[in-house]
């Protein structure tokens, strides 16, 4: 489990840096003279360039293992962030963000693949995925406020330098901290034990397990849910810093982002939720999230901080459930590919979200767009295919 602790540490630092930039990017782009529509493009291109990186990561992780991609992603992303501190116009920021999106695309599939492989049974696998969600959320709780505080005290240039060198230092630690055995790099890894710790007695059991996982593979339409989820979050991350309450102070903007993370932390702390079938958690969480966005679109009477906290609560239910569902119904030899498909879905959504919001915010509430996208994703789910999948993965 030392490997899991190291992976959690690396992901914590990476996600901390990423979320610390959310309250920075829109004001920084405005200071460079970017229009709102161009700001949406700057935020969206980061996710668009994730796509080729995700595709390469899916093949590379399964073939060469995770360590090289974890180390390389952290070191390169830190270097790019240092370069970001030197940009002087919106087009330079666009190019730097596009490069950053590509190099960080390798980190999540590599880490999730390694976490899934070190599990001894399905129950432990679910706990490790929930731990990943917990670390992700913990990193995002204080990071927006910390990023806003850095800018208020040090300015944009020094803040980006601090965050960049932090990633570089973490990449150096990953060289010594990540231990990947030859067996973990092997595509045909041994079968997972069942929940009681009993392994497979026969030599061909691993192949049988792979066939069983393939038989219950996730339908393509399922990936519409992570795409819609990421699209809604991209809209939120674009729109929130530009709202009247957030424009008063960059520190206020950072604190509003932190409310989302606190909400996610609240539901991630409810460990009994892991006993519910992941499909049910995905559907319930997505429906709740859509209703909150609808409420924000019609300006319901709930305070903004309460709405953001509820958005975070829904995210804390959905993200670990998606990862658990995918890991439970994919053969170990294809973890890299399936998690790269998940990352591709997230990347597409995160590109379209802020891009659409930047062009429509003058005519239509971006939060209504988030509601519509989530409802479309839910309506396309092939529930007849998922009844069996949901019950198999529960527990």
Coordinates of C-alpha atoms in Angstrom, one line a residue:
X1 CA 0.0 0.0 0.0
X2 CA 3.0 2.3 0.0
X3 CA 2.6 2.7 -3.7
X4 CA -1.0 3.8 -3.2
X5 CA 0.2 6.4 -0.6
X6 CA 2.8 7.8 -3.1
X7 CA 0.2 7.9 -5.9
X8 CA -2.2 9.8 -3.7
X9 CA 0.5 12.3 -2.8
X10 CA 1.4 12.9 -6.5
X11 CA -2.2 13.3 -7.4
X12 CA -2.8 15.6 -4.5
X13 CA -0.1 18.0 -5.6
X14 CA -1.1 17.8 -9.3
X15 CA -4.8 18.5 -8.5
X16 CA -3.9 21.2 -6.0
X17 CA -2.0 23.0 -8.7
X18 CA -4.8 22.5 -11.2
X19 CA -7.5 23.8 -8.9
X20 CA -5.4 26.7 -7.6
X21 CA -5.4 28.1 -11.2
X22 CA -9.2 28.1 -11.5
X23 CA -9.8 31.6 -9.9
X24 CA -6.6 32.8 -11.6
X25 CA -7.1 32.1 -15.3
X26 CA -10.1 34.3 -16.1
X27 CA -8.8 37.4 -14.3
X28 CA -5.3 36.7 -15.7
X29 CA -6.7 36.4 -19.3
X30 CA -8.7 39.6 -18.7
X31 CA -5.6 41.4 -17.6
X32 CA -4.0 40.4 -20.9
X33 CA -6.9 41.9 -22.9
X34 CA -8.8 38.7 -23.7
X35 CA -12.6 38.9 -24.5
X36 CA -15.0 36.6 -22.6
X37 CA -15.4 34.3 -25.7
X38 CA -11.7 34.0 -26.0
X39 CA -11.3 33.2 -22.3
X40 CA -13.7 30.3 -22.9
X41 CA -11.5 29.1 -25.7
X42 CA -8.4 29.4 -23.5
X43 CA -10.0 27.3 -20.8
X44 CA -11.5 24.8 -23.3
X45 CA -8.3 24.3 -25.3
X46 CA -6.6 22.8 -22.3
X47 CA -9.1 20.0 -22.3
X48 CA -9.2 19.7 -26.1
X49 CA -5.4 18.9 -26.2
X50 CA -6.1 16.3 -23.6
X51 CA -7.5 14.1 -26.3
X52 CA -4.3 13.1 -28.2
X53 CA -2.6 12.7 -24.8
X54 CA -5.4 10.4 -23.5
X55 CA -5.2 8.3 -26.6
X56 CA -1.5 7.8 -26.4
X57 CA -1.7 7.2 -22.6
X58 CA -4.2 4.4 -23.0
X59 CA -1.9 2.5 -25.3
X60 CA 1.3 3.4 -23.6
X61 CA 0.3 2.7 -20.0
X62 CA -0.9 -0.9 -20.9
X63 CA 2.3 -1.5 -22.8
X64 CA 5.0 0.2 -20.8
X65 CA 3.5 0.7 -17.3
X66 CA 2.5 3.8 -15.4
X67 CA 5.7 5.1 -13.8
X68 CA 7.3 6.7 -16.9
X69 CA 4.1 8.6 -17.7
X70 CA 3.6 9.8 -14.1
X71 CA 7.1 11.2 -13.8
X72 CA 7.2 12.7 -17.3
X73 CA 3.8 14.3 -16.9
X74 CA 4.6 16.0 -13.6
X75 CA 8.0 17.3 -14.7
X76 CA 6.8 18.6 -18.1
X77 CA 3.7 20.2 -16.7
X78 CA 5.7 22.0 -14.1
X79 CA 8.1 23.4 -16.7
X80 CA 5.1 24.5 -18.8
X81 CA 3.6 26.3 -15.9
X82 CA 6.9 28.2 -15.3
X83 CA 6.7 29.3 -18.9
X84 CA 3.1 30.4 -18.4
X85 CA 4.3 33.0 -15.9
X86 CA 6.1 34.8 -18.8
X87 CA 3.2 35.1 -21.3
X88 CA 2.3 38.7 -22.3
X89 CA -0.8 38.3 -24.6
X90 CA -3.9 36.0 -24.8
X91 CA -2.5 34.0 -27.8
X92 CA 0.6 33.1 -25.9
X93 CA -1.6 31.9 -23.0
X94 CA -3.7 29.9 -25.4
X95 CA -0.6 28.0 -26.7
X96 CA 0.9 27.4 -23.3
X97 CA -2.4 26.1 -21.9
X98 CA -2.8 23.8 -24.9
X99 CA 0.7 22.3 -24.2
X100 CA -0.2 21.9 -20.6
X101 CA -3.4 20.1 -21.4
X102 CA -1.5 17.6 -23.5
X103 CA 1.2 16.7 -21.0
X104 CA -1.1 16.4 -18.1
X105 CA -3.4 14.0 -20.1
X106 CA -1.1 11.1 -19.2
X107 CA -1.2 11.5 -15.4
X108 CA -4.8 10.4 -14.6
X109 CA -5.0 7.2 -16.7
X110 CA -1.5 6.2 -15.4
X111 CA -2.4 6.7 -11.8
X112 CA -5.9 5.1 -12.0
X113 CA -4.5 2.1 -13.9
X114 CA -1.8 1.5 -11.2
X115 CA -4.3 2.0 -8.4
X116 CA -6.6 -0.6 -10.0
X117 CA -3.8 -3.1 -10.5
X118 CA -2.5 -3.0 -6.9
X119 CA -5.8 -4.0 -5.4
X120 CA -6.1 -7.5 -4.1
X121 CA -9.9 -7.8 -4.6
X122 CA -12.9 -5.9 -5.9
X123 CA -13.8 -4.5 -2.5
X124 CA -10.3 -3.0 -2.1
X125 CA -10.4 -1.8 -5.6
X126 CA -13.5 0.2 -4.9
X127 CA -11.9 1.6 -1.7
X128 CA -8.8 2.7 -3.6
X129 CA -11.0 4.5 -6.2
X130 CA -12.9 6.2 -3.4
X131 CA -9.6 7.2 -1.9
X132 CA -8.6 8.7 -5.2
X133 CA -11.8 10.8 -5.2
X134 CA -11.1 11.8 -1.6
X135 CA -7.6 12.9 -2.4
X136 CA -8.8 14.8 -5.4
X137 CA -11.4 16.6 -3.4
X138 CA -9.1 17.3 -0.5
X139 CA -6.7 18.9 -2.8
X140 CA -9.4 21.1 -4.3
X141 CA -10.8 22.2 -0.9
X142 CA -8.2 24.9 -0.1
X143 CA -6.4 25.2 -3.5
X144 CA -8.7 27.8 -5.1
X145 CA -8.5 30.0 -2.0
X146 CA -4.8 29.4 -1.9
X147 CA -4.4 30.3 -5.5
X148 CA -6.4 33.5 -5.1
X149 CA -4.4 34.4 -2.0
X150 CA -1.1 33.9 -3.9
X151 CA -2.3 36.2 -6.6
X152 CA -3.4 38.8 -4.1
X153 CA -0.1 38.8 -2.3
X154 CA 2.5 37.9 -5.1
X155 CA 0.8 38.7 -8.4
X156 CA 0.2 36.3 -11.3
X157 CA 3.8 35.9 -12.4
X158 CA 5.2 34.7 -9.1
X159 CA 2.1 32.6 -8.4
X160 CA 2.6 30.6 -11.6
X161 CA 6.3 30.2 -10.8
X162 CA 5.5 28.8 -7.3
X163 CA 3.0 26.3 -8.6
X164 CA 5.2 25.3 -11.5
X165 CA 8.2 24.5 -9.3
X166 CA 6.0 22.6 -7.0
X167 CA 5.0 20.3 -9.8
X168 CA 8.7 19.8 -10.8
X169 CA 9.6 18.9 -7.3
X170 CA 6.8 16.4 -7.1
X171 CA 8.0 14.8 -10.4
X172 CA 11.5 14.4 -8.9
X173 CA 9.9 12.6 -5.9
X174 CA 7.9 10.4 -8.2
X175 CA 11.2 9.0 -9.7
X176 CA 12.0 7.5 -6.3
X177 CA 8.5 7.0 -4.8
X178 CA 6.7 5.0 -7.5
X179 CA 7.5 1.3 -7.4
X180 CA 6.2 -0.6 -10.4
X181 CA 7.0 -4.3 -10.5
X182 CA 7.4 -6.3 -13.7
X183 CA 4.2 -8.1 -12.9
X184 CA 2.2 -4.8 -12.7
X185 CA 3.6 -3.8 -16.2
X186 CA 2.6 -7.2 -17.6
X187 CA -0.6 -6.9 -19.7
X188 CA -1.9 -10.3 -18.6
X189 CA -1.8 -9.6 -14.8
X190 CA -3.0 -12.2 -12.4
X191 CA -6.7 -12.5 -11.5
X192 CA -8.0 -10.3 -8.6
X193 CA -9.0 -12.2 -5.5
X194 CA -12.6 -12.2 -4.6
X195 CA -13.9 -10.2 -1.6
X196 CA -12.9 -13.1 0.8
X197 CA -9.3 -13.2 -0.4
X198 CA -9.4 -16.4 -2.3
X199 CA -7.4 -16.4 -5.5
X200 CA -7.9 -18.5 -8.6
X201 CA -6.6 -22.0 -8.3
X202 CA -6.2 -22.6 -12.0
X203 CA -3.5 -21.2 -14.3
X204 CA -6.1 -20.1 -16.9
X205 CA -8.2 -18.2 -14.4
X206 CA -6.8 -14.8 -15.4
X207 CA -8.0 -15.3 -19.0
X208 CA -11.4 -16.4 -17.7
X209 CA -11.5 -13.3 -15.6
X210 CA -10.6 -11.2 -18.6
X211 CA -13.4 -12.8 -20.7
X212 CA -15.9 -12.2 -17.9
X213 CA -15.0 -8.6 -17.7
X214 CA -15.2 -8.2 -21.4
X215 CA -18.7 -9.8 -21.4
X216 CA -19.9 -7.1 -19.0
X217 CA -18.1 -4.2 -20.8
X218 CA -19.6 -0.8 -20.5
X219 CA -21.8 0.4 -23.4
X220 CA -20.4 3.4 -25.3
X221 CA -23.4 5.5 -24.4
X222 CA -22.3 5.3 -20.7
X223 CA -19.5 7.7 -21.5
X224 CA -22.1 10.4 -22.2
X225 CA -22.4 10.7 -18.4
X226 CA -18.8 11.7 -17.7
X227 CA -18.8 13.9 -20.8
X228 CA -22.0 15.7 -19.6
X229 CA -20.6 15.9 -16.1
X230 CA -17.3 17.5 -17.2
X231 CA -19.2 19.9 -19.5
X232 CA -21.3 21.1 -16.6
X233 CA -18.2 21.6 -14.5
X234 CA -16.4 23.4 -17.3
X235 CA -19.4 25.8 -17.5
X236 CA -19.3 26.4 -13.7
X237 CA -15.5 27.0 -13.7
X238 CA -15.9 29.5 -16.5
X239 CA -18.9 31.3 -15.2
X240 CA -18.2 31.5 -11.5
X241 CA -15.2 33.9 -11.6
X242 CA -17.2 36.2 -13.8
X243 CA -20.3 36.4 -11.5
X244 CA -20.9 39.6 -9.7
X245 CA -20.2 38.1 -6.3
X246 CA -16.8 36.7 -7.5
X247 CA -15.8 39.8 -9.4
X248 CA -15.7 41.8 -6.2
X249 CA -12.5 40.1 -5.1
X250 CA -10.3 37.2 -6.4
X251 CA -10.2 35.9 -2.9
X252 CA -14.0 35.7 -2.8
X253 CA -13.8 33.8 -6.1
X254 CA -11.4 31.3 -4.6
X255 CA -13.6 30.8 -1.5
X256 CA -16.6 30.1 -3.7
X257 CA -14.6 27.4 -5.6
X258 CA -13.7 25.9 -2.2
X259 CA -17.4 25.5 -1.3
X260 CA -17.7 23.1 -4.2
X261 CA -14.9 21.0 -2.8
X262 CA -16.2 21.1 0.7
X263 CA -19.5 19.7 -0.5
X264 CA -17.7 16.8 -2.3
X265 CA -15.6 16.2 0.8
X266 CA -18.9 15.8 2.8
X267 CA -20.3 13.0 0.7
X268 CA -16.9 11.3 0.2
X269 CA -16.7 11.0 4.0
X270 CA -19.9 9.0 4.0
X271 CA -18.2 5.6 3.5
X272 CA -21.5 3.7 3.6
X273 CA -22.3 5.1 0.1
X274 CA -19.7 2.7 -1.3
X275 CA -22.1 -0.2 -0.5
X276 CA -24.6 1.1 -3.0
X277 CA -24.4 -0.1 -6.6
X278 CA -22.2 2.4 -8.5
X279 CA -24.7 2.8 -11.3
X280 CA -27.3 3.9 -8.8
X281 CA -24.9 6.4 -7.4
X282 CA -24.1 7.7 -10.9
X283 CA -27.7 8.2 -11.8
X284 CA -28.8 9.7 -8.5
X285 CA -25.8 12.1 -8.3
X286 CA -26.2 13.2 -12.0
X287 CA -29.9 13.9 -11.5
X288 CA -29.3 15.9 -8.3
X289 CA -26.6 17.9 -10.0
X290 CA -28.8 18.7 -13.0
X291 CA -31.6 19.9 -10.7
X292 CA -29.1 22.2 -8.8
X293 CA -28.0 23.8 -12.1
X294 CA -31.6 24.3 -13.1
X295 CA -32.3 26.0 -9.8
X296 CA -29.3 28.3 -10.4
X297 CA -30.5 29.1 -13.9
X298 CA -33.9 30.2 -12.7
X299 CA -32.3 32.1 -9.8
X300 CA -33.9 30.1 -7.0
X301 CA -33.9 31.6 -3.5
X302 CA -31.1 29.5 -2.1
X303 CA -27.8 31.4 -1.5
X304 CA -25.0 30.8 -4.0
X305 CA -22.7 29.1 -1.4
X306 CA -25.5 26.6 -0.6
X307 CA -25.9 25.8 -4.3
X308 CA -22.2 25.3 -4.8
X309 CA -22.0 23.1 -1.7
X310 CA -24.8 20.9 -3.2
X311 CA -22.9 20.7 -6.5
X312 CA -19.9 19.5 -4.6
X313 CA -22.0 16.9 -2.8
X314 CA -23.2 15.5 -6.1
X315 CA -19.7 15.4 -7.5
X316 CA -18.5 13.5 -4.4
X317 CA -21.1 10.8 -5.2
X318 CA -20.6 10.6 -9.0
X319 CA -16.8 10.6 -9.6
X320 CA -15.8 7.6 -7.4
X321 CA -18.8 5.6 -8.7
X322 CA -17.8 6.1 -12.3
X323 CA -14.3 4.9 -11.7
X324 CA -15.5 1.9 -9.6
X325 CA -18.0 0.8 -12.3
X326 CA -15.3 0.9 -15.0
X327 CA -12.7 -0.9 -13.0
X328 CA -15.2 -3.6 -11.9
X329 CA -16.2 -4.5 -15.5
X330 CA -12.9 -4.2 -17.4
X331 CA -10.1 -6.8 -17.7
X332 CA -6.9 -5.8 -16.0
X333 CA -5.0 -5.9 -19.3
X334 CA -7.2 -3.0 -20.5
X335 CA -7.3 -0.7 -17.5
X336 CA -5.1 1.9 -19.3
X337 CA -7.3 2.0 -22.4
X338 CA -10.6 2.2 -20.5
X339 CA -9.4 5.0 -18.1
X340 CA -8.0 6.9 -21.1
X341 CA -11.5 6.7 -22.7
X342 CA -12.9 8.1 -19.4
X343 CA -10.3 10.9 -19.5
X344 CA -11.2 11.6 -23.2
X345 CA -14.9 11.9 -22.2
X346 CA -13.9 14.4 -19.4
X347 CA -11.7 16.3 -21.8
X348 CA -14.3 16.7 -24.5
X349 CA -16.9 17.9 -21.9
X350 CA -14.4 20.3 -20.4
X351 CA -13.7 21.8 -23.8
X352 CA -17.2 22.2 -24.9
X353 CA -18.5 23.5 -21.5
X354 CA -16.5 26.8 -21.3
X355 CA -16.5 27.3 -25.0
X356 CA -20.3 27.2 -25.3
X357 CA -20.7 29.2 -22.1
X358 CA -18.4 31.9 -23.5
X359 CA -20.5 32.4 -26.6
X360 CA -24.0 32.0 -25.1
X361 CA -23.7 33.8 -21.7
X362 CA -25.1 37.0 -23.1
X363 CA -28.3 35.3 -24.5
X364 CA -28.8 32.3 -22.2
X365 CA -27.9 31.2 -18.7
X366 CA -24.9 28.9 -18.9
X367 CA -26.3 27.0 -15.9
X368 CA -29.4 26.1 -18.0
X369 CA -27.0 24.6 -20.6
X370 CA -25.4 22.5 -17.9
X371 CA -28.8 21.3 -16.8
X372 CA -29.8 20.3 -20.4
X373 CA -26.5 18.5 -21.1
X374 CA -26.8 16.4 -17.9
X375 CA -30.4 15.5 -18.6
X376 CA -29.5 14.4 -22.2
X377 CA -26.6 12.3 -20.8
X378 CA -29.1 10.6 -18.3
X379 CA -31.7 10.0 -21.0
X380 CA -29.2 8.2 -23.3
X381 CA -28.2 5.7 -20.6
X382 CA -29.2 2.1 -21.8
X383 CA -30.7 1.1 -18.4
X384 CA -31.7 -2.4 -19.7
X385 CA -27.9 -3.1 -20.1
X386 CA -27.0 -1.7 -16.7
X387 CA -29.3 -3.5 -14.3
X388 CA -27.0 -6.5 -14.2
X389 CA -23.9 -4.3 -14.2
X390 CA -25.2 -2.3 -11.2
X391 CA -26.0 -5.3 -9.1
X392 CA -22.7 -7.1 -9.9
X393 CA -20.6 -4.2 -8.8
X394 CA -22.5 -3.4 -5.6
X395 CA -21.0 -4.4 -2.3

